[in-house]
Coordinates of C-alpha atoms (C1' of nucleotides) in Angstrom, one line a residue:
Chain A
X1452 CA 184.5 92.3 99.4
X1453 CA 182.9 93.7 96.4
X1454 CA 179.0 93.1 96.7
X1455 CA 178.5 92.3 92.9
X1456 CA 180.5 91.8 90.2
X1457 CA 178.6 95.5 88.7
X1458 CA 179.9 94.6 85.1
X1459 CA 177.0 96.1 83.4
X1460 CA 176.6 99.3 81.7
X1461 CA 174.0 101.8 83.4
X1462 CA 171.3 100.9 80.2
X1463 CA 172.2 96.9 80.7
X1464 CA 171.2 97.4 84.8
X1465 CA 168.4 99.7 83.6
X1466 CA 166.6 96.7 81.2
X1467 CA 168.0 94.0 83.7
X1468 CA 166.4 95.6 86.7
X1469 CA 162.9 96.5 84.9
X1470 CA 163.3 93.0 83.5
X1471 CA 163.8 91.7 87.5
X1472 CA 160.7 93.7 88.4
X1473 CA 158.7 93.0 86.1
X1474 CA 159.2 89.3 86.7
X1475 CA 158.9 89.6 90.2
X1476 CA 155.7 91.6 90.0
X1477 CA 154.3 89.0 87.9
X1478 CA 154.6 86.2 90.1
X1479 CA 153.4 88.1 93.4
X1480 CA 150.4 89.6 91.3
X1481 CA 149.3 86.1 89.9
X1482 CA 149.6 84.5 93.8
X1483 CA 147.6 87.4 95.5
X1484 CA 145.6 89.3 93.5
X1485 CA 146.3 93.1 92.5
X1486 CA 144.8 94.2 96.3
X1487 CA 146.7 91.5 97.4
X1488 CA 150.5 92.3 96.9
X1489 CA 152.9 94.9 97.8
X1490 CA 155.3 96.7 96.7
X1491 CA 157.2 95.3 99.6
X1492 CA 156.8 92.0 98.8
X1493 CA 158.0 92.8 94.9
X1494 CA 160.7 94.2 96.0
X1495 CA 162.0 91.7 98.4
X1496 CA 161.2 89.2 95.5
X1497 CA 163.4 91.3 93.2
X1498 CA 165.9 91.6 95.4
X1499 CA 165.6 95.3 95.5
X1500 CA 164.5 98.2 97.3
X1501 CA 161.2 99.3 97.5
X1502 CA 162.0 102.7 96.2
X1503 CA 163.9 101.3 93.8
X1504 CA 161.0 100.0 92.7
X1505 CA 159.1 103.4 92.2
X1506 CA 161.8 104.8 90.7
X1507 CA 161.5 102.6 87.8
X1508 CA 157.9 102.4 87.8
X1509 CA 155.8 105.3 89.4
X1510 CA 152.6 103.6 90.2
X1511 CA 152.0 100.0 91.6
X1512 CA 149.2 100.7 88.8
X1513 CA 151.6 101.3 86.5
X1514 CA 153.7 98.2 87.4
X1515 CA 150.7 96.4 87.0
X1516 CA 149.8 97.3 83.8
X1517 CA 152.6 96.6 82.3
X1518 CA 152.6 93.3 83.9
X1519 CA 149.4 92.8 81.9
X1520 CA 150.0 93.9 78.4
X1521 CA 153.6 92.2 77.8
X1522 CA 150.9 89.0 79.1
X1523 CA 148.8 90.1 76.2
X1524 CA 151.7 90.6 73.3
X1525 CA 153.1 87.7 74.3
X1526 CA 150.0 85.0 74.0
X1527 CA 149.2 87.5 70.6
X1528 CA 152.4 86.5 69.6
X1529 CA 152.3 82.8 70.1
X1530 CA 148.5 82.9 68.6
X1531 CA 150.6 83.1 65.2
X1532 CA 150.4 79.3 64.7
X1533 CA 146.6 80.1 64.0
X1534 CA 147.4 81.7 60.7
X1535 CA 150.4 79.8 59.4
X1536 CA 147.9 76.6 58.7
X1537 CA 145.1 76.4 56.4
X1538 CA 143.9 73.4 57.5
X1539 CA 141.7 72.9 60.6
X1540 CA 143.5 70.0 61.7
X1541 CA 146.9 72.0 61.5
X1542 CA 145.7 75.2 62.8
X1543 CA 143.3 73.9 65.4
X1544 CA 146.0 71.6 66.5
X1545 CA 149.2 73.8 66.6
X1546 CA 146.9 76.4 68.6
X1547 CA 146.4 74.1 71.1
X1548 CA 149.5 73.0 71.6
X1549 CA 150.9 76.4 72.0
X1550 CA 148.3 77.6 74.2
X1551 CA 149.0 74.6 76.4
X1552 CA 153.3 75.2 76.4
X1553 CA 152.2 78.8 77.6
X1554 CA 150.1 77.5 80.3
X1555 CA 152.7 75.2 81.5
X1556 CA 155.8 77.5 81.1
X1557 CA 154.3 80.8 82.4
X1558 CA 151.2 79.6 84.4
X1559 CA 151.5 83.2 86.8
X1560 CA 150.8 85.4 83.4
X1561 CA 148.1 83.3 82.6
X1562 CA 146.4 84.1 86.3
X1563 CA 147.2 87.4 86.4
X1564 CA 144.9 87.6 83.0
X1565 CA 142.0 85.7 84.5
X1566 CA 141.9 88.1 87.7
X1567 CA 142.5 91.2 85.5
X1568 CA 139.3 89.8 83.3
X1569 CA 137.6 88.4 85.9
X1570 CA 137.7 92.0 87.8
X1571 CA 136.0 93.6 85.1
X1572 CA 139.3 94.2 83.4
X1573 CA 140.1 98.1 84.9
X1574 CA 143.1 98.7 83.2
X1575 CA 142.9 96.5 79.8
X1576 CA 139.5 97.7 79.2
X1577 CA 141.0 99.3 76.1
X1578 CA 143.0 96.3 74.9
X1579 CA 140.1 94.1 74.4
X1580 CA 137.9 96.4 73.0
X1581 CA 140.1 96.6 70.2
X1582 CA 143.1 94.5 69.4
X1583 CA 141.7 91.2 71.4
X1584 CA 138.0 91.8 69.1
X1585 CA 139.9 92.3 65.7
X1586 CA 141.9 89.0 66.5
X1587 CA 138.8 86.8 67.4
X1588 CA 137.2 88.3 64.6
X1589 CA 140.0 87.3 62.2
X1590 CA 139.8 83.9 63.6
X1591 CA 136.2 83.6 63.2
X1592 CA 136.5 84.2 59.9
X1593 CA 139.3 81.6 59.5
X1594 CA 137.0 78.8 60.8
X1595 CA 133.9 80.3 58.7
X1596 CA 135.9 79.7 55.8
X1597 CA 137.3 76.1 57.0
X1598 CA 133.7 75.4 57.5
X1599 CA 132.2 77.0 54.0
X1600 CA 134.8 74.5 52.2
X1601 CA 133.0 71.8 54.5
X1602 CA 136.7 71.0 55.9
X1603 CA 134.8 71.0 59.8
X1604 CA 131.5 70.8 61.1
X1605 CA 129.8 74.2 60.9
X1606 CA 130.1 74.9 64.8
X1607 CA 129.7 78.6 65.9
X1608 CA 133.3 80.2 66.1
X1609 CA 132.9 81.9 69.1
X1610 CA 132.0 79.3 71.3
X1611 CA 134.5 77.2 69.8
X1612 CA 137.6 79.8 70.5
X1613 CA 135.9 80.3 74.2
X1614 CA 136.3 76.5 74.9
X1615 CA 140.3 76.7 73.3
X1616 CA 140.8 79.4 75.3
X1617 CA 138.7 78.0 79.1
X1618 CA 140.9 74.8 78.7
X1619 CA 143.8 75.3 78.0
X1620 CA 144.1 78.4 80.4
X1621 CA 142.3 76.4 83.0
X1622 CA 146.1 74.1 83.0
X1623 CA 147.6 77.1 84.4
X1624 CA 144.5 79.0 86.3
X1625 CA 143.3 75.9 87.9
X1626 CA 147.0 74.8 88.3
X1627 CA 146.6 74.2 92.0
X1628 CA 143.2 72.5 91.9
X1629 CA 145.0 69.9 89.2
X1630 CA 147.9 69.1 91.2
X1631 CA 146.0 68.4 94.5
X1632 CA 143.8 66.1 92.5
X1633 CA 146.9 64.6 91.0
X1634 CA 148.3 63.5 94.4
X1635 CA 150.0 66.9 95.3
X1636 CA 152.1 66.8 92.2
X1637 CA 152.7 68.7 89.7
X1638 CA 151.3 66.8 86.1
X1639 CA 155.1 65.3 84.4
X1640 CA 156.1 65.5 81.0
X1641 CA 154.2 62.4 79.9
X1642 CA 151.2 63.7 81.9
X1643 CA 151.3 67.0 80.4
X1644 CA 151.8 65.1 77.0
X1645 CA 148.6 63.0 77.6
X1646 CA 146.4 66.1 78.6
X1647 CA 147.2 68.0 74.9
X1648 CA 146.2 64.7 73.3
X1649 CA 143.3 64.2 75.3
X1650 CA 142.2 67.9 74.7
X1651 CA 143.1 67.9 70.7
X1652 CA 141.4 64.2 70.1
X1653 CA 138.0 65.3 71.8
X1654 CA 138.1 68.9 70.1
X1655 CA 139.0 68.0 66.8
X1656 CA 136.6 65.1 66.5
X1657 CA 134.0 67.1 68.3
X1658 CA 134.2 69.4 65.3
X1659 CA 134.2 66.9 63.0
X1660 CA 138.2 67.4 61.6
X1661 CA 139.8 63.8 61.1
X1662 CA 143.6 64.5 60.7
Chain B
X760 CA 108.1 107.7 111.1
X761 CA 108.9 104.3 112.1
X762 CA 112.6 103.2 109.9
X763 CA 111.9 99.4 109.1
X764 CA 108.7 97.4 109.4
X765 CA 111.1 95.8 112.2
X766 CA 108.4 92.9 112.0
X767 CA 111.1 89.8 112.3
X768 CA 112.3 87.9 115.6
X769 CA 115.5 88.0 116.7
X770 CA 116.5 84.8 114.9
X771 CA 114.7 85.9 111.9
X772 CA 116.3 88.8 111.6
X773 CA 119.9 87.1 112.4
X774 CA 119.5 84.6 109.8
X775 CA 118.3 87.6 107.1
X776 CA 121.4 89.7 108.0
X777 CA 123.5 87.1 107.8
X778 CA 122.5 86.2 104.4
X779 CA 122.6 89.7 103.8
X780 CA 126.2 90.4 104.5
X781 CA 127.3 87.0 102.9
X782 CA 125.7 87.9 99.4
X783 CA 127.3 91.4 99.7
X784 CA 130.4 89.9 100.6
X785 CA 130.2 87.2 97.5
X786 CA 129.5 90.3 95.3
X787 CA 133.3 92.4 96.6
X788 CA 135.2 89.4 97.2
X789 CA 134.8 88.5 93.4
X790 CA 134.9 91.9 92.1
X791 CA 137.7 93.1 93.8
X792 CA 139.8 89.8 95.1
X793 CA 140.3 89.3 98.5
X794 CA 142.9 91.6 99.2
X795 CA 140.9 94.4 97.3
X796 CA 137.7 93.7 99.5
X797 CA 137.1 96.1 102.2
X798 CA 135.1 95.2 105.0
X799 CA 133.4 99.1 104.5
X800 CA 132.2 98.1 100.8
X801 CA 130.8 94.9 102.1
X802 CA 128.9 96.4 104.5
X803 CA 127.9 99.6 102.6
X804 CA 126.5 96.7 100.3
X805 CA 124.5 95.0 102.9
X806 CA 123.5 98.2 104.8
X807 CA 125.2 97.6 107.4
X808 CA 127.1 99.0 109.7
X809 CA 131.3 97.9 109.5
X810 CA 130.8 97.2 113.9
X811 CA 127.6 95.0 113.3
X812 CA 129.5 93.0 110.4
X813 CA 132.3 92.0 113.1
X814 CA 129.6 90.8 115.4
X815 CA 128.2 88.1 112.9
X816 CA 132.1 87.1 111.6
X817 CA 134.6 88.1 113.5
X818 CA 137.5 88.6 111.0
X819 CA 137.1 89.3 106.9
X820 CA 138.8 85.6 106.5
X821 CA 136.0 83.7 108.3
X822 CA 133.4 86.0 106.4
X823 CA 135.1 84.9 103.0
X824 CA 135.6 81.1 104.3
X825 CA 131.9 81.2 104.6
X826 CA 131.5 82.6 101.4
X827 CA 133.8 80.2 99.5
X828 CA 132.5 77.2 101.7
X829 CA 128.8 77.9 100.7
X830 CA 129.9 78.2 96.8
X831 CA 131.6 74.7 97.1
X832 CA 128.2 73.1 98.9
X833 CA 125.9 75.1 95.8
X834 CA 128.7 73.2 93.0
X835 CA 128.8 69.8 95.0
X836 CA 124.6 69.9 95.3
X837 CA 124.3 70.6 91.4
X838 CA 126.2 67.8 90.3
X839 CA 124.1 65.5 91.5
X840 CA 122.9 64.9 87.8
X841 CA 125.6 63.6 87.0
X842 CA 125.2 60.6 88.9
X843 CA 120.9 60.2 88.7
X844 CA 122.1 59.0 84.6
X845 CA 123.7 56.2 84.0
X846 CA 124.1 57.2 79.9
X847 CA 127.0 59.5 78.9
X848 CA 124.7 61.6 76.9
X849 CA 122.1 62.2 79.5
X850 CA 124.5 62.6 82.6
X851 CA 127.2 64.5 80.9
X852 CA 124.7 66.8 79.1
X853 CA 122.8 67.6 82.1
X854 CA 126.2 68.0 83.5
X855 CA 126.6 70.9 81.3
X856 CA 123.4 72.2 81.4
X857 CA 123.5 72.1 85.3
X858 CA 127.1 73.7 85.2
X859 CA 126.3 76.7 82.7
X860 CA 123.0 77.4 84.7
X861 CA 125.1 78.1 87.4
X862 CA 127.5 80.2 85.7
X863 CA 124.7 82.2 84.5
X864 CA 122.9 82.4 87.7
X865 CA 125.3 83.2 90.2
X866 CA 128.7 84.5 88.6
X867 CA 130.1 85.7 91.5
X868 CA 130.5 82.5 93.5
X869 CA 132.3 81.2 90.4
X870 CA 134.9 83.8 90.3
X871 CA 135.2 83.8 94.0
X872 CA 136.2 79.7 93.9
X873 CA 138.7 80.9 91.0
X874 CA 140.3 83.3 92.5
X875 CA 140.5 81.2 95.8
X876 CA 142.4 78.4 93.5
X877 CA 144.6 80.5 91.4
X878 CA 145.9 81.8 95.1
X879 CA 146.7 78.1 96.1
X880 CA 143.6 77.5 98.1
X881 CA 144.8 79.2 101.2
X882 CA 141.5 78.8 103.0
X883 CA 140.1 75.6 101.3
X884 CA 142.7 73.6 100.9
X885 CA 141.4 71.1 102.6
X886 CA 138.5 70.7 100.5
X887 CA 140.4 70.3 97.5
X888 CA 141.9 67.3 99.3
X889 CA 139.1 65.3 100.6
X890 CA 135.7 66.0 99.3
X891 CA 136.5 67.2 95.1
X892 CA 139.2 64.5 95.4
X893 CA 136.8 62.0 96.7
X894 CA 133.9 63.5 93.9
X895 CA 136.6 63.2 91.0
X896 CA 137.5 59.9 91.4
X897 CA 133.6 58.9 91.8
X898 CA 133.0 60.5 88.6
X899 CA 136.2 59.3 87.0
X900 CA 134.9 55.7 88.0
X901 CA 131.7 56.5 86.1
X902 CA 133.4 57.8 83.0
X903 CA 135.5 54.6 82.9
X904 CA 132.6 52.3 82.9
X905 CA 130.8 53.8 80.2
X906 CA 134.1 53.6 78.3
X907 CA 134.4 49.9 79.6
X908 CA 131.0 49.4 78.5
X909 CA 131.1 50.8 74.8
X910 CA 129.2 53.5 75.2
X911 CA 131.4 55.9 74.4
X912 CA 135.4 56.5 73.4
X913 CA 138.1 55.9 75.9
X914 CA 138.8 59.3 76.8
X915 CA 141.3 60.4 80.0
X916 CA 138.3 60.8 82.8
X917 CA 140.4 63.8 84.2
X918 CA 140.9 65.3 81.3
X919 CA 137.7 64.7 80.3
X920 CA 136.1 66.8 83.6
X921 CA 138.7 69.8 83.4
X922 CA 137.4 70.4 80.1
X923 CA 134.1 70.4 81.5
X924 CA 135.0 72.4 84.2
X925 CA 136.5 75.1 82.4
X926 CA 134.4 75.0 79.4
X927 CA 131.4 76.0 82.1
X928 CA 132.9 78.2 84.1
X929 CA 134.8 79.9 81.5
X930 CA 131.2 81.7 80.7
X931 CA 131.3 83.0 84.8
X932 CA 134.7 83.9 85.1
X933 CA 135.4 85.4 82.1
X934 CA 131.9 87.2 81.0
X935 CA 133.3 90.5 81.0
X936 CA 135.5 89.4 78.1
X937 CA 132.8 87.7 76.6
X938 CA 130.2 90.3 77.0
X939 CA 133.2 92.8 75.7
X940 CA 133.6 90.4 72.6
X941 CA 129.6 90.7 72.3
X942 CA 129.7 94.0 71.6
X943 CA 129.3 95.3 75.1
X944 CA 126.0 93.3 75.4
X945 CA 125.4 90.2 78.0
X946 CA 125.1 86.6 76.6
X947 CA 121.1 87.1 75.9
X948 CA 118.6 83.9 76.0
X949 CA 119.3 82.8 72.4
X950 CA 122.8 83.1 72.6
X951 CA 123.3 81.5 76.4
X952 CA 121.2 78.6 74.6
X953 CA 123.2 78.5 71.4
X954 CA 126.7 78.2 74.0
X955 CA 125.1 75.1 75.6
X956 CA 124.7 73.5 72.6
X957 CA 127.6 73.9 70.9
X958 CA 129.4 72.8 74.4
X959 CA 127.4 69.7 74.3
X960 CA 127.6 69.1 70.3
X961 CA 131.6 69.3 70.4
X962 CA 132.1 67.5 73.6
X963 CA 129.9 64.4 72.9
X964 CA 130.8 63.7 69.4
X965 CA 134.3 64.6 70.3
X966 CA 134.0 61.5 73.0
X967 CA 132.0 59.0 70.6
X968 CA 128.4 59.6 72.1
X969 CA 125.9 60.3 69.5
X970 CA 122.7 61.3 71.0
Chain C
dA295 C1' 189.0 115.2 85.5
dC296 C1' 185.0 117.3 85.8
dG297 C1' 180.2 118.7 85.3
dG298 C1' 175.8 117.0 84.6
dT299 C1' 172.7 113.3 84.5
dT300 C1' 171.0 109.1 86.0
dC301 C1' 170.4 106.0 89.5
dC302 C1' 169.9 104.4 94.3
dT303 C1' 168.0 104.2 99.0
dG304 C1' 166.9 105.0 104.1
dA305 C1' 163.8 107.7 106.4
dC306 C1' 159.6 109.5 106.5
dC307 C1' 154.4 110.7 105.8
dG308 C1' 149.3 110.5 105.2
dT309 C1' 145.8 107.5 104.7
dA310 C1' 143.0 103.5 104.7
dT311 C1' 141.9 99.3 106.7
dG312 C1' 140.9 95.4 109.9
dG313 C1' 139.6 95.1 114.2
dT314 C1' 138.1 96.6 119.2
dC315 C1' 135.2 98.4 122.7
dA316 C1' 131.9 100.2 125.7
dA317 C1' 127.7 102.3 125.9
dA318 C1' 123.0 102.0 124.3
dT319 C1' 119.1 99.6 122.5
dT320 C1' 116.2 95.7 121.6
dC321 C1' 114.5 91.4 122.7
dA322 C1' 113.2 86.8 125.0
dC323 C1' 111.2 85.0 128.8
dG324 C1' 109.7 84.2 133.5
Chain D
dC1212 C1' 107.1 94.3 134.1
dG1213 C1' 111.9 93.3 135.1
dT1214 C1' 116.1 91.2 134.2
dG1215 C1' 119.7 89.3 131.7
dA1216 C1' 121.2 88.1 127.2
dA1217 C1' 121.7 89.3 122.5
dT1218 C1' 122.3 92.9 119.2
dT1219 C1' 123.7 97.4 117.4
dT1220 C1' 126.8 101.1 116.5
dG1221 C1' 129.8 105.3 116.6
dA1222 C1' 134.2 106.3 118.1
dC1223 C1' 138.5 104.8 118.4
dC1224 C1' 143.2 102.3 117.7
dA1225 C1' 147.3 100.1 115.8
dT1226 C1' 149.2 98.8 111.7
dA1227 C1' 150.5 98.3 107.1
dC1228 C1' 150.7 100.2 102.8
dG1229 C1' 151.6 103.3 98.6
dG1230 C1' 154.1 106.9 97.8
dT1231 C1' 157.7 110.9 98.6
dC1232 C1' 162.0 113.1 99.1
dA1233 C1' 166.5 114.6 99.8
dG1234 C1' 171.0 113.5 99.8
dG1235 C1' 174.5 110.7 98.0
dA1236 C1' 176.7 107.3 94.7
dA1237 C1' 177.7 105.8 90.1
dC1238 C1' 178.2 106.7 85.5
dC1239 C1' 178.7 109.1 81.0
dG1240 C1' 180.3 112.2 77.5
dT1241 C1' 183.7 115.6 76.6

DNA sequence: ACGGTTCCTGACCGTATGGTCAAATTCACG
DNA sequence: CGTGAATTTGACCATACGGTCAGGAACCGT
């Protein structure tokens, strides 16, 4: 009658459980708001106690922070595609289409994001001050360069890495909103497929890239 | 020593408080998310008493129905240029135009519908269902008979209008990370200009409609 | 095997919040 | 005026929530 199979070593439960949480947190932040959820709710979801829960993580403020920055390092990390291309076409492209995977594989990081911003951005204040500023910055200078060697149209880089960013977030965000227009469904593989191509083909002509 | 002029009629002064408490209430619901709202913020904003915002909505859910409701009827009435062209240029640039105003104007109600979305729609589902499904497919009928007619590529109309939509309302929802990325300053005349523009210039060319 | 550390958890607490209510005030109207 | 309806509001209540804590269980190094 043994309630689990309690193979793991104490560090293994310790990462596994944090892992749990941290999942679970993620998903009840994104579906109602910081004010929203509870650490009861968490920790149901987690399938742990609720002081369990504060044992591993203090705060619910500090539960949701770090909810929010391993969102941040992770779209960082996928934003890498940016630099490994030197062409517009490649870069541009390859940006997209990793921004959309993200939106479709982890749509509830992508929310929590949009409320943290949207709510003035109390805890990650910090975070886009500096590293999110240096990275736009970097990838403004990309496409000033792409556009001195007359490779693109000369578009204004900021507004250009605002409309990456509003659409292919928006897939996640607005998930809800799509899939009620789409019938109550969620888009398929094919549909998902058609809404990258649609976004790449009016982006990269709209800035004058012919691949 | 009189407090307030006091110079309204009853009605007067019911209509004035309830538009009162409603803006107050737009303003917390989308700075701090449903859940983070408190019905003592809203009415500290409106200068009212908690008891007297109960009398005009009786629960914090109808109050923020009426909020979200009133957002939606603003969105539907500005769209209207969309349909009073019958060029792609002229009703989809208007469209942009129209759409950015609005994020300018009145951020809040933008962030309020976004938030309500992300959350699944839990008080406007219905909405979602009839009247923006019935407006979609009105406007995806337009798109397609420009396309049929030549006058511009043959783009996904879906597609198509979530890029729109979150190109726009990207500048609402996420101004704090804009206005962060601006060096701590708001969007100023110039630069809300220069945003329209390049929105326009990217999307029209990037569908085949030169101006 | 044993001492110390880490981990787990049920029971509990103080507070904040949405909502109620009844008494008081203001107003509309005959 | 006078009377009833509408409005206003301070005081109050029940509940739900974030967080605490003490005692016990599990685990680790030696």
């Amino acid at each position: 009658m043994a309630a689990q199979p309690r193979t793991n070593s104490k560090k293994e439960r310790r990462q596994e459980n944090e892992k749990l949480i941290l999942a679970a947190a993620e998903k009840v932040f994104s579906e109602a708001g910081f004010g929203g959820a509870t650490m009861q709710l968490i920790a149901d979801m987690a399938g742990l106690p609720k002081a369990n829960l504060h044992y591993y993580f203090p705060t619910k403020e500090s539960l949701y922070r770090q909810v929010v920055e391993n969102i941040f390092q992770f779209w960082l990390q996928a934003a890498d595609v940016f630099d490994d291309a030197d062409d517009p076409a490649e870069g541009i492209g390859a940006y997209i289409d990793a921004k959309m995977e993200i939106s479709r594989r982890h749509p509830s990081g992508s929310k929590v994001w949009a409320t943290e911003v949207m709510h003035r951005a109390p805890v990650i204040q910090d975070y886009l001050e500096t590293t999110l500023m240096e990275w736009t910055e970097g990838r403004a200078a990309i496409i000033n360069r792409w556009i001195a060697e007359g490779r693109m149209d000369p578009v204004d880089p900021d507004h250009l890495l605002y409309m990456l960013w509003a659409t292919t977030q928006h897939y996640a965000d607005f998930s809800h909103q799509i899939e009620t227009l789409n019938g109550g469904k969620p888009l398929d593989d094919a549909q998902w497929e058609a809404a990258k191509a649609s976004i790449k083909r009016i982006i990269l002509k709209g800035i004058g890239v012919t691949e």
